[in-house]
Coordinates of C-alpha atoms and ligand atoms in Angstrom, one line a residue:
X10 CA -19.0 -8.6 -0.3
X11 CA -18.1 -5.0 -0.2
X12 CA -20.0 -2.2 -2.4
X13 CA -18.0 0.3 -3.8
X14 CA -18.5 3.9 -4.9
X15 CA -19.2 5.0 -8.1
X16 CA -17.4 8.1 -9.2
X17 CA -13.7 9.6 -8.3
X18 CA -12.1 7.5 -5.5
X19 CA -9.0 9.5 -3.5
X20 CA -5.7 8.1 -4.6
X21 CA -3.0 8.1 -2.5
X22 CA 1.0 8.7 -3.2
X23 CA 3.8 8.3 -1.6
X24 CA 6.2 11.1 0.1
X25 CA 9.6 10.7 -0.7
X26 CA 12.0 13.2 -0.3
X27 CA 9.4 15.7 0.2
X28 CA 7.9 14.8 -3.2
X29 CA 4.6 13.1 -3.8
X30 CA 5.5 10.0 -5.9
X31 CA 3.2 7.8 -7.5
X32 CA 3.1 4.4 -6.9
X33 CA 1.5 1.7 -10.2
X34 CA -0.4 -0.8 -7.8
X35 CA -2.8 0.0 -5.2
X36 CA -4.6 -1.4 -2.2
X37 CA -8.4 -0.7 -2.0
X38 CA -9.7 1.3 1.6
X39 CA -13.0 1.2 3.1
X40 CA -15.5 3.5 5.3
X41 CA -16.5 1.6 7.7
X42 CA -19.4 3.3 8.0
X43 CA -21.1 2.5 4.8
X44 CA -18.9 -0.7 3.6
X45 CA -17.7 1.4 0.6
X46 CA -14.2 1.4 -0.9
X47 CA -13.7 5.2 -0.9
X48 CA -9.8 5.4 -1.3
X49 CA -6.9 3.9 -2.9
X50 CA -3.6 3.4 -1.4
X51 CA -0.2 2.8 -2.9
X52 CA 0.3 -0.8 -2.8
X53 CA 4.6 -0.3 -1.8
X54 CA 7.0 -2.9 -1.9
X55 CA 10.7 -3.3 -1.5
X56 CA 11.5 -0.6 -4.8
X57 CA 9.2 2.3 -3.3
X58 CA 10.9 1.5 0.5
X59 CA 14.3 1.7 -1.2
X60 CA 14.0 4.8 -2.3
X61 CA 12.6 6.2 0.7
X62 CA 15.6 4.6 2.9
X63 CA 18.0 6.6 0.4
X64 CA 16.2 10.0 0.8
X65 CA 16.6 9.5 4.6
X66 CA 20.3 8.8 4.6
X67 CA 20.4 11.7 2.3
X68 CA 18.8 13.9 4.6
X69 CA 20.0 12.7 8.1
X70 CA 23.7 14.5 8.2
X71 CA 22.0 18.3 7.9
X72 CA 19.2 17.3 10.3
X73 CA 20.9 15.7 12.9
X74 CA 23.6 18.7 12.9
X75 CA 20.3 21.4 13.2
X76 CA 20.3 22.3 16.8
X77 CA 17.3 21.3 19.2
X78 CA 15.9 24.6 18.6
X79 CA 15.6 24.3 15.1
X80 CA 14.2 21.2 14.9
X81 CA 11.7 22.1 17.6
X82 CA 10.8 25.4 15.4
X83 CA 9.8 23.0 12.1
X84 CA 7.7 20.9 14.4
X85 CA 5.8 23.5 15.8
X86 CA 5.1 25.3 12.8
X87 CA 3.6 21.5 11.8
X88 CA 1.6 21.4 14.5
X89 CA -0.2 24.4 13.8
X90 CA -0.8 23.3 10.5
X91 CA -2.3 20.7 11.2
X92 CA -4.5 22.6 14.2
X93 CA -5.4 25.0 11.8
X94 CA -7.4 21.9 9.6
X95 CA -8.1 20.6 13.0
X96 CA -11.9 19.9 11.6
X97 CA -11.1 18.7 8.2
X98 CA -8.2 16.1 9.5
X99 CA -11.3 15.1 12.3
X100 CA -13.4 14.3 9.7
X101 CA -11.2 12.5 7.4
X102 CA -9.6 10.4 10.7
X103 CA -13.6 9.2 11.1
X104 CA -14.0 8.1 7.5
X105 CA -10.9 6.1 7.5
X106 CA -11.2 4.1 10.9
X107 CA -15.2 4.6 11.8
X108 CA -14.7 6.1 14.9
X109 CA -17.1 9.0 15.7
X110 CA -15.8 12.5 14.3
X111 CA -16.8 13.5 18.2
X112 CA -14.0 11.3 18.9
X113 CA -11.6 12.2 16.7
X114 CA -12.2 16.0 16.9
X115 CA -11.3 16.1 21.0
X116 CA -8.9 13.5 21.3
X117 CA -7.0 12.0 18.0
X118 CA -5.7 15.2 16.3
X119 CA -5.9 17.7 19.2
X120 CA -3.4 15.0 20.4
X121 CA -1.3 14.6 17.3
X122 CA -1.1 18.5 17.2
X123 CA 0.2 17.5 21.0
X124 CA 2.9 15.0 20.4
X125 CA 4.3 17.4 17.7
X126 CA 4.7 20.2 20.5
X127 CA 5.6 17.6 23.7
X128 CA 8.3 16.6 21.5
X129 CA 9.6 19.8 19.8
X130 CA 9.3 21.3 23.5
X131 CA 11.0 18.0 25.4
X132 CA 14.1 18.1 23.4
X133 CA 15.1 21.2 24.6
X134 CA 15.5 20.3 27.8
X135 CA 17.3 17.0 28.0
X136 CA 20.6 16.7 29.6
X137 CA 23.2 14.1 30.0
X138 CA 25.4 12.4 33.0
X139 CA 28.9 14.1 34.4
X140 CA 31.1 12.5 36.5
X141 CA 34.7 12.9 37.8
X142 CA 37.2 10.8 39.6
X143 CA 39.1 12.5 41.3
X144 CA 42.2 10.6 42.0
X145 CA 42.7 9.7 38.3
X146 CA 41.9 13.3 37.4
X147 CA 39.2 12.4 34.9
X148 CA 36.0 13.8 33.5
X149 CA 33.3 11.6 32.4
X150 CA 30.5 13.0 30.4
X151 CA 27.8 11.7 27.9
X152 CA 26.6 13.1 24.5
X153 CA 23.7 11.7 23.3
X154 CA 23.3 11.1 19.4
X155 CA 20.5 10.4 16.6
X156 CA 20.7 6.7 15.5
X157 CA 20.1 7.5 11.9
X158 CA 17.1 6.4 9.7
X159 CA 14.0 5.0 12.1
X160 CA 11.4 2.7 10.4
X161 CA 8.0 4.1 12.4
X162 CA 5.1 1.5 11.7
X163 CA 1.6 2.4 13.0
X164 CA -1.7 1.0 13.6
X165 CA -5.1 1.6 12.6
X166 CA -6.6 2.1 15.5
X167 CA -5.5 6.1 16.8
X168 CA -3.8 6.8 13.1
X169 CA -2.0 10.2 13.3
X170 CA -2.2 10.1 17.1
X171 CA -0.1 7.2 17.1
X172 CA 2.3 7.6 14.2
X173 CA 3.2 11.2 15.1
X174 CA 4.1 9.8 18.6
X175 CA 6.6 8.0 16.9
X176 CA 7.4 10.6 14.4
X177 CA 7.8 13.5 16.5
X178 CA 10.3 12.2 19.3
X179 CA 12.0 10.4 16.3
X180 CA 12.8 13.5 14.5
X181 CA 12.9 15.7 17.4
X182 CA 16.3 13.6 18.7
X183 CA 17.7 14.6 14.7
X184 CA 16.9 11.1 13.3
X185 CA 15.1 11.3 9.8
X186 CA 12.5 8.2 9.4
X187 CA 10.4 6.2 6.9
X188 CA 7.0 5.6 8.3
X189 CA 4.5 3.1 7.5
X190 CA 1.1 3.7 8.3
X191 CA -1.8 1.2 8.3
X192 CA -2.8 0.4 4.9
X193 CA -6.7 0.6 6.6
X194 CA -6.1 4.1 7.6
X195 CA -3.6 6.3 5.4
X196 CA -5.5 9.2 4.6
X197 CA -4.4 11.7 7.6
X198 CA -1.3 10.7 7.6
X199 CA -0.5 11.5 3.7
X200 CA -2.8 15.0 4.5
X201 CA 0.0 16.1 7.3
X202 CA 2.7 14.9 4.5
X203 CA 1.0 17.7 2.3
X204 CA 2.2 20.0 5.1
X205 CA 5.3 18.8 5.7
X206 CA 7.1 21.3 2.8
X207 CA 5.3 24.5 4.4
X208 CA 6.2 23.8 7.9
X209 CA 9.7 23.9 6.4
X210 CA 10.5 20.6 7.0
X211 CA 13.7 19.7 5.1
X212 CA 13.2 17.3 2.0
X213 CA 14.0 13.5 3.0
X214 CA 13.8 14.2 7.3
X215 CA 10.0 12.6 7.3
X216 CA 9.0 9.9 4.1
X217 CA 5.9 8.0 4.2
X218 CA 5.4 4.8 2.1
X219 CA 2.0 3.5 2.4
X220 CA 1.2 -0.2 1.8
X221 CA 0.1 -3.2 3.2
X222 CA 2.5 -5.1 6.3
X223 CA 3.5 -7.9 4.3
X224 CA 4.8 -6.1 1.8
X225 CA 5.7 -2.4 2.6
X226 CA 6.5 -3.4 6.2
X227 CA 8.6 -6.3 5.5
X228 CA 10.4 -4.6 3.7
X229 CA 11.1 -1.6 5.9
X230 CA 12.1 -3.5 8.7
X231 CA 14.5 -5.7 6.8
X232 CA 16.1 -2.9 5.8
X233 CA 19.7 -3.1 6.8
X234 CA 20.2 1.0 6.9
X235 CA 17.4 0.5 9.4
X236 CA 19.0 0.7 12.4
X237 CA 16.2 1.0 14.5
X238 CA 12.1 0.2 14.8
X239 CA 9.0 1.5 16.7
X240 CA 6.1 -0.7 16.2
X241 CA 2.9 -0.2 17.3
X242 CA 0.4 -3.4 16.8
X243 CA -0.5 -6.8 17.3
X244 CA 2.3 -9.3 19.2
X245 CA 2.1 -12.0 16.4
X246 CA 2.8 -8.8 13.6
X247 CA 6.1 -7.8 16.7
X248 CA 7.3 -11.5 16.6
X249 CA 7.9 -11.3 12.5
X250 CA 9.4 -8.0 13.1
X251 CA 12.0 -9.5 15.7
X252 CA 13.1 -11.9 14.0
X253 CA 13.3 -10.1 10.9
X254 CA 15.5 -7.0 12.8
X255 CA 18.0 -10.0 14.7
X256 CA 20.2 -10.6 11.5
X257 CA 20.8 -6.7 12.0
X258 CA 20.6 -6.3 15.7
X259 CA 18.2 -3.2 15.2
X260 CA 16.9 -1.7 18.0
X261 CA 13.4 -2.3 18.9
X262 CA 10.8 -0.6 20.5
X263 CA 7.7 -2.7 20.7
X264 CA 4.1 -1.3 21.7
X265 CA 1.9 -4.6 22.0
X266 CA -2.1 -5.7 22.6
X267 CA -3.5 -5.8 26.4
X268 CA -6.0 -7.8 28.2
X269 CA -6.2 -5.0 30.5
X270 CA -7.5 -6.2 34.1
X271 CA -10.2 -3.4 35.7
X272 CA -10.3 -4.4 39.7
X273 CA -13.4 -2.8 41.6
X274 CA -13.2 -3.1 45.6
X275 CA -16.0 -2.6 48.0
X276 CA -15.4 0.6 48.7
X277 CA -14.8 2.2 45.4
X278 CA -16.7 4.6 44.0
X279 CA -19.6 3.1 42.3
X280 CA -20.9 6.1 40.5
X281 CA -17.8 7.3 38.5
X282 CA -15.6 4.1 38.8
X283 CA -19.1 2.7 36.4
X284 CA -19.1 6.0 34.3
X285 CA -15.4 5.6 34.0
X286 CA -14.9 1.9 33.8
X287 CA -17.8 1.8 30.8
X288 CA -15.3 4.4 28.8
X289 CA -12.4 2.4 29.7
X290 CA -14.6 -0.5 28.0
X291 CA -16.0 0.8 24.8
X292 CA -13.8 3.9 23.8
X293 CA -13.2 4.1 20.5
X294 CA -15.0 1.0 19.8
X295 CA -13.1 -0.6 22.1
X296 CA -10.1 -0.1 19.9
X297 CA -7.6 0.6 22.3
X298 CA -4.6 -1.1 23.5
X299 CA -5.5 0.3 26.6
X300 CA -9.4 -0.7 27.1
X301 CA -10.4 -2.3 29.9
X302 CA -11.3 -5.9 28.5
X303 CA -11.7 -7.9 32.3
X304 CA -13.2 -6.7 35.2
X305 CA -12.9 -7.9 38.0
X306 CA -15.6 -7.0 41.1
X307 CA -15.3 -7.5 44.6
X308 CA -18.5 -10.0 45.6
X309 CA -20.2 -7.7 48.0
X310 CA -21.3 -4.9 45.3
X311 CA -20.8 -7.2 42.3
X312 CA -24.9 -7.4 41.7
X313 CA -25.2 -3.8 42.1
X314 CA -21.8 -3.2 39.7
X315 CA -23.1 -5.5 37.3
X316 CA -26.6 -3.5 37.2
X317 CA -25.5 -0.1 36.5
X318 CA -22.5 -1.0 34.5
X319 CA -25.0 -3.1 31.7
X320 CA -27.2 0.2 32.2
X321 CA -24.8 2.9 31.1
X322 CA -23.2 0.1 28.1
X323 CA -26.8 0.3 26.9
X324 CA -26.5 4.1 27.1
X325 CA -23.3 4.5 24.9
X326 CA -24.7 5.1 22.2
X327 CA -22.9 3.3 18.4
X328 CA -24.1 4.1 14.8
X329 CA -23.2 6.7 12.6
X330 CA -20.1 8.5 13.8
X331 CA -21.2 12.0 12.2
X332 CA -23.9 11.9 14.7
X333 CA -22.7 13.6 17.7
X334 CA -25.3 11.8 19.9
X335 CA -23.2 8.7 19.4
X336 CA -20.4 7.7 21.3
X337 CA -18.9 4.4 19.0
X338 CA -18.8 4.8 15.6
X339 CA -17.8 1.7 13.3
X340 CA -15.2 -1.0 13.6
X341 CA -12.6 -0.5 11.1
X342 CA -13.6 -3.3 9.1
X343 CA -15.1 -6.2 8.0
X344 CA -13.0 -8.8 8.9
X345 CA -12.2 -7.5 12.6
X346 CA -15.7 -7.2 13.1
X347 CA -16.1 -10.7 12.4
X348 CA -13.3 -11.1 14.9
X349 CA -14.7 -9.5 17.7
X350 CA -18.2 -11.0 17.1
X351 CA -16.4 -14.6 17.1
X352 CA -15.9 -13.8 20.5
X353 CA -19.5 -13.2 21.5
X354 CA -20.4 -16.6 19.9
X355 CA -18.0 -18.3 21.9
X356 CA -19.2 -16.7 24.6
X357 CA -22.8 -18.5 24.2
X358 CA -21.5 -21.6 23.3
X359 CA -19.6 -21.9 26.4
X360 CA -22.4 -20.9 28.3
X361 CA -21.4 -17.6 29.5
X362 CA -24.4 -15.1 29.8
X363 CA -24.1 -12.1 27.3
X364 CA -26.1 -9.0 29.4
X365 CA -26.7 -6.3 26.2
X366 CA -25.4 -6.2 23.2
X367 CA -24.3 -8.1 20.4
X368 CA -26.7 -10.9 20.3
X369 CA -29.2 -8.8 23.0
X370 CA -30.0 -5.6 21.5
X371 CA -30.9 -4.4 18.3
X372 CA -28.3 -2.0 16.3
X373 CA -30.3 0.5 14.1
X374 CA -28.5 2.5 11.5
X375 CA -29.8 4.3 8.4
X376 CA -30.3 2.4 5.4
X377 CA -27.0 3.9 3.7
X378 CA -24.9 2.9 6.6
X379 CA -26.5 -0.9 6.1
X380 CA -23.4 -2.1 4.9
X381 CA -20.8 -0.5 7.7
X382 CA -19.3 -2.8 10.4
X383 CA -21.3 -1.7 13.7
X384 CA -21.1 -3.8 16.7
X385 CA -22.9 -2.7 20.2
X386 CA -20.9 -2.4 23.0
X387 CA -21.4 -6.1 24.9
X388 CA -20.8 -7.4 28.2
X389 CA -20.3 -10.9 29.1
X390 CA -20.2 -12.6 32.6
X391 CA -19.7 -16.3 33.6
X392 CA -16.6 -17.0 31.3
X393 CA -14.0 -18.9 33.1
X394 CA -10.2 -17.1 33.8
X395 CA -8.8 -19.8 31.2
X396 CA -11.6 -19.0 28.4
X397 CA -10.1 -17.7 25.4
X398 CA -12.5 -14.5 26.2
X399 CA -10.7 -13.9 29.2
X400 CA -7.2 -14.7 28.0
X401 CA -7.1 -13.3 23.8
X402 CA -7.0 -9.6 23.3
X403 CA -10.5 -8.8 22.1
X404 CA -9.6 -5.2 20.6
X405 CA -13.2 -4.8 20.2
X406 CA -16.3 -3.7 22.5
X407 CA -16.6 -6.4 24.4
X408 CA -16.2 -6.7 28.2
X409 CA -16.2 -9.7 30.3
X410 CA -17.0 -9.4 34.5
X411 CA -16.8 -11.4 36.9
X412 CA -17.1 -11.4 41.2
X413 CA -14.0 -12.1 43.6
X414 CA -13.1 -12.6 47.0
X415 CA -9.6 -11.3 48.2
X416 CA -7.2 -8.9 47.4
X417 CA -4.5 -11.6 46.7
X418 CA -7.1 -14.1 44.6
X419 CA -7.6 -10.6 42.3
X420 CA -4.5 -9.6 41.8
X421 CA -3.2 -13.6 40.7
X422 CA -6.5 -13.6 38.8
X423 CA -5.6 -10.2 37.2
X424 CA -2.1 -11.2 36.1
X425 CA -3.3 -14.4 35.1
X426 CA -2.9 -13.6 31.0
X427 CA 0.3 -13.4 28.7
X428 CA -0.2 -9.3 28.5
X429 CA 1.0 -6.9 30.9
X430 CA -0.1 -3.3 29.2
X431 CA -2.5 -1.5 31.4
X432 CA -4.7 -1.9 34.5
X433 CA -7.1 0.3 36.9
X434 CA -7.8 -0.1 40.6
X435 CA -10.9 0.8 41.8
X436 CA -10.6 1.9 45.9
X437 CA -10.8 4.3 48.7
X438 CA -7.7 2.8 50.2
X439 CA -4.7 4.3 49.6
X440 CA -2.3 1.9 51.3
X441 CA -4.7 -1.3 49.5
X442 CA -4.2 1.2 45.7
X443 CA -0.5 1.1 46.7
X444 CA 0.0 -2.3 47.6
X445 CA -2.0 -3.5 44.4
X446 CA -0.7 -1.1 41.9
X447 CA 3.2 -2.6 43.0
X448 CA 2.3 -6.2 42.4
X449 CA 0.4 -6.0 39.3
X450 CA 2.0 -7.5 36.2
X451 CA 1.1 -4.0 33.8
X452 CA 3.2 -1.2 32.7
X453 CA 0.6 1.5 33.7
X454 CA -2.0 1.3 36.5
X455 CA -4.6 3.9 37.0
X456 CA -6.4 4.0 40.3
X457 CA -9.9 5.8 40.1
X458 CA -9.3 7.0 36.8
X459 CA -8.7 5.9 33.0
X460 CA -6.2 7.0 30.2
X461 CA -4.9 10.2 32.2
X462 CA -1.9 10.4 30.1
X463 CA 1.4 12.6 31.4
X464 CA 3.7 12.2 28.1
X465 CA 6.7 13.0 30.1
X466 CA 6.6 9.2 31.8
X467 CA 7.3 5.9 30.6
X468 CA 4.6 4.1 28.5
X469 CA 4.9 0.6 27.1
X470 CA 4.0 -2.9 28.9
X471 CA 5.4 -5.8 30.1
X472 CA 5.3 -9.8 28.6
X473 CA 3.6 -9.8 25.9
X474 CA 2.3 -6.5 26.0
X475 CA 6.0 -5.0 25.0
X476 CA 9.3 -4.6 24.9
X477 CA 10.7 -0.7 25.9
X478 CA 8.9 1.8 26.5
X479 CA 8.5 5.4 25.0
X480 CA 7.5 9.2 26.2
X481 CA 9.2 12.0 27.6
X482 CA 12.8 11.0 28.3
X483 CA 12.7 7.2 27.3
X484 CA 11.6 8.3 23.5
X485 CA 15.1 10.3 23.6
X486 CA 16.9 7.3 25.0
X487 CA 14.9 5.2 22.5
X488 CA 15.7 7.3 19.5
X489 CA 19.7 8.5 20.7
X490 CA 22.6 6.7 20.9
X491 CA 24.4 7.4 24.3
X492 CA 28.6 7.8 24.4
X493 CA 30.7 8.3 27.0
X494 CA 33.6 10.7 27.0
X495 CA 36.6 10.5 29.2
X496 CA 39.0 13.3 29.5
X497 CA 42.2 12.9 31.4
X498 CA 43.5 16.2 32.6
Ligands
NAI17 N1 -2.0 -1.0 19.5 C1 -2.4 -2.2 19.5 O1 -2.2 -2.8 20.5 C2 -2.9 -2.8 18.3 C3 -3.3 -4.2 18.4 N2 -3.8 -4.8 17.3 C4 -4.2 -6.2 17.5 O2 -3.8 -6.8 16.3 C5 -4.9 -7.5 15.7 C6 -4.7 -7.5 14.2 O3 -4.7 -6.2 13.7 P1 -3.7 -5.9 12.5 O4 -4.1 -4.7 11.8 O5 -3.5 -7.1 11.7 O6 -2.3 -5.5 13.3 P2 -0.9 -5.6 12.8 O7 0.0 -5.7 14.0 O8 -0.7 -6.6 11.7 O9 -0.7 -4.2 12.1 C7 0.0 -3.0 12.7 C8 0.9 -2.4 11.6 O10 1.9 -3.4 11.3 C9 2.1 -3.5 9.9 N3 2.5 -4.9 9.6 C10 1.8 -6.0 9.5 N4 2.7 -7.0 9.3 C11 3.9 -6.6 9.2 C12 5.2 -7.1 9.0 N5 5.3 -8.4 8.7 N6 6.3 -6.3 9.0 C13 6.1 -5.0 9.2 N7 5.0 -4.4 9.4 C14 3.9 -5.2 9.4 C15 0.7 -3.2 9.4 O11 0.7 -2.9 8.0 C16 0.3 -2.1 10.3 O12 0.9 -0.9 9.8 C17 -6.1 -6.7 16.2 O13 -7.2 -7.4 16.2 C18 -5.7 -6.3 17.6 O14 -6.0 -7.4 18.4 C19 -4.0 -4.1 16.2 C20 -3.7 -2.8 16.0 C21 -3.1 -2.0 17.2
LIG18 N1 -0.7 2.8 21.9 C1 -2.0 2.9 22.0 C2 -2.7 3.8 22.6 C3 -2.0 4.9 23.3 C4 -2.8 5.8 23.9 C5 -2.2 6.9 24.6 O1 -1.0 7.2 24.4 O2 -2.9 7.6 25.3 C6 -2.7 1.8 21.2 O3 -3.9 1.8 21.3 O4 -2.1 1.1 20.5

């Protein structure tokens, strides 16, 4: 059972056409941390996303006639809002999710405060096709235009990282949306709506209705003045979504889970491709799309791998996330905590060997942090490529490794799931980091590195991982409408 809080509990609202709007049911929201119910968020349903919808039509004619410029000014002056509370907006990002406020402080809102100036920045620079034919004495050319109202719908695992990647291209292009954040982690998203009036944003451009997926999200998707939909989440959650969008042949963009494959070669590294790969592990509780959640290591230096690697997972340090010594804070809650440690008990009742962790080591928090949902970071060897641990995305921190032979055996091992998101290569050789990087099935590979992220190119993954992909110059594809123009002359 959860505790709750005595005393005053933050209420969310609703913002609606640049108004805070009350809503009459709510959902409770936990810290992780503790296990406390320390917020309350509107409980939306079809009425609330109604009258979101309208204040986005409302809006969208004036917006999507502003110039780039324009548009690009309001977001700035956003972003700098929000950089200015860069410390308070940390903070409250840790309370809501359970990562560490380390975490949150250096990469979740400094990179929010990022998308909002990639985007304002990017859309002043895009330019369209031109062709003529000369014979016919014609002129082609393309405009590009905003689709209308976007339905944005985020996760809870990078909260205002991910929902002003989808906000900021999405308005930047002149659409106006209605967003729907996770109803586990609404609080930073309804602080930036408190900033949305003094950055000058126009009334109606950005509306957030908070509530739960079932409800909220069903209803914004189903929305036929929805012409469009960026989802971030789980690929059961993307399936509903599809088929609730095909009536209305929205357009989709579709930012999935991962089973992302890390593949270590003989003559990688060992030092950083361990420091690096045990990031790519447990980041952020392992809460990433992009973790690294198989890894596989070429025979020769797989004892020595597997040494170090359980050595620095025992060093990454999980408890309280205030605590700056740690490096995972909580899982967001209960019930995916129970997920992920599923996992670890079908790991020893298959007979696979479970190195540190869950299970191995003890987790010692302070009494009033009894109740949160900590989990130590855990790695697993000896389950078989068909096991659901090697097959299901995880989303928690827990790693499975395992020895291999050839380069071809890896990378048929490696593509060897329904995902396709993200993968690493591990080597010295350029022409082998070349040849592998072609043939996996993922739409980003890193060689010798982790989550170096250039917003300017595609991101987004393949089978189940996705469909589309967004940054840079797709986001403006995603979020325009393309025409072609023929003049005769
Ligand atoms: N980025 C990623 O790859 C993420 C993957 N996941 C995976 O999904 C699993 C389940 O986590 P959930 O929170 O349940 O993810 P989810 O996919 O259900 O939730 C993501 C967002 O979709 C909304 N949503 C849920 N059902 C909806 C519907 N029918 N229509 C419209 N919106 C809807 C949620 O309210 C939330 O805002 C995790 O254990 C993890 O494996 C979860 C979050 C992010
Ligand atoms: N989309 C996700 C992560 C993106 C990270 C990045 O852009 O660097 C996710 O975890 O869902």
């Amino acid at each position: 059972m959860e505790r709750s809080t005595p005393g005053a509990l933050l209420v969310l609202e609703n913002f609606i056409g640049g108004k805070f709007v009350s809503c009459s049911s709510h959902i409770d929201s936990y810290d992780p941390s503790t296990g406390d119910v320390y917020c309350r968020v509107p409980d939306s349903g079809g009425e609330e996303v109604e009258e979101a919808v309208q204040a986005a039509r409302d809006a969208f004619p004036a917006w999507a006639s502003r110039s780039p410029a324009d548009r690009a000014q309001v977001m700035n002056r956003l972003a700098d809002l929000i950089e200015a509370r860069l410390e308070e907006f940390a903070r409250a990002e840790s309370k809501d999710q359970g990562k560490t406020v380390t975490f949150a402080r250096t990469v979740d809102i400094p990179r929010s405060v990022h998308n909002l100036r990639f985007f304002a920045s990017s859309a002043l620079h895009h330019t369209t096709d031109c062709s003529q034919m000369e014979p016919a004495g014609c002129l082609n050319y393309t405009i590009r235009c905003p689709v209308g109202v976007a339905a944005l719908i985020s996760p809870w695992n990078l909260p205002l990282y991910l929902l002003t990647w989808k906000i900021a291209p999405a308005i930047a292009a002149g659409n106006t949306v209605v967003a729907k954040p996770s109803e586990l982690t609404s609080v930073t998203a309804w602080m930036m709506c408190r900033l949305m009036n003094e950055a000058g944003l126009p009334p109606g451009v950005v509306n957030v209705v908070f509530g739960s997926g079932m409800r909220a999200g069903d209803a914004l998707v189903s929305h036929p003045d929805v012409p469009l939909v960026s989802f971030t989440g789980s690929t059961a959650t993307a399936r509903v979504i599809a088929e609730r969008s095909a009536p209305y042949c929205k357009r989709l963009s579709l930012e999935l889970g991962g089973k992302n494959p890390a593949i270590v070669f003989a003559d990688a590294d060992l030092e950083r491709c361990v420091a690096t790969t045990v990031r790519s592990s447990f980041s952020n509780q392992g809460e990433i799309c992009l973790c690294t959640s198989r890894v596989f290591v070429e025979r020769s230096v797989y004892p020595e791998f597997l040494r170090r690697f359980v050595a620095a997972a025992r060093q990454w340090k999980t408890g309280v996330p205030s605590d700056p010594a740690n490096s995972n804070g909580a899982l967001v809650s209960r019930e995916h905590l129970e997920k992920v440690r599923s996992f670890v008990k079908l790991a020893w009742e298959e007979g696979a060997q479970v190195h540190c962790g869950e299970g191995v080591d003890k987790l010692e928090v302070p009494e009033q942090n009894a109740g949160g949902y900590y989990m130590l970071p855990t790695v697993v060897t000896g389950a078989t490529d068909s096991s659901r641990l090697m097959q299901e995305e995880i989303f928690g921190p827990v790693v499975c490794v395992a020895p291999f032979d050839l380069e071809e055996e890896v990378i048929l091992r490696a593509n060897g799931v329904r995902y396709g998101l993200a993968a690493t290569v591990w080597s010295r050789d350029v022409g082998r980091v070349h040849r592998v990087a072609k043939q996996l099935q993922a739409g980003l590979v890193w060689t010798n590195c982790w989550l170096v992220r250039d917003l300017n190119l595609p991101f987004g993954g393949m089978k189940n991982s996705g469909v589309g992909r967004e940054g840079g110059k797709d986001s403006h594809h995603f979020f325009t409408e393309v025409k072609t123009v023929t003049i005769k002359h």
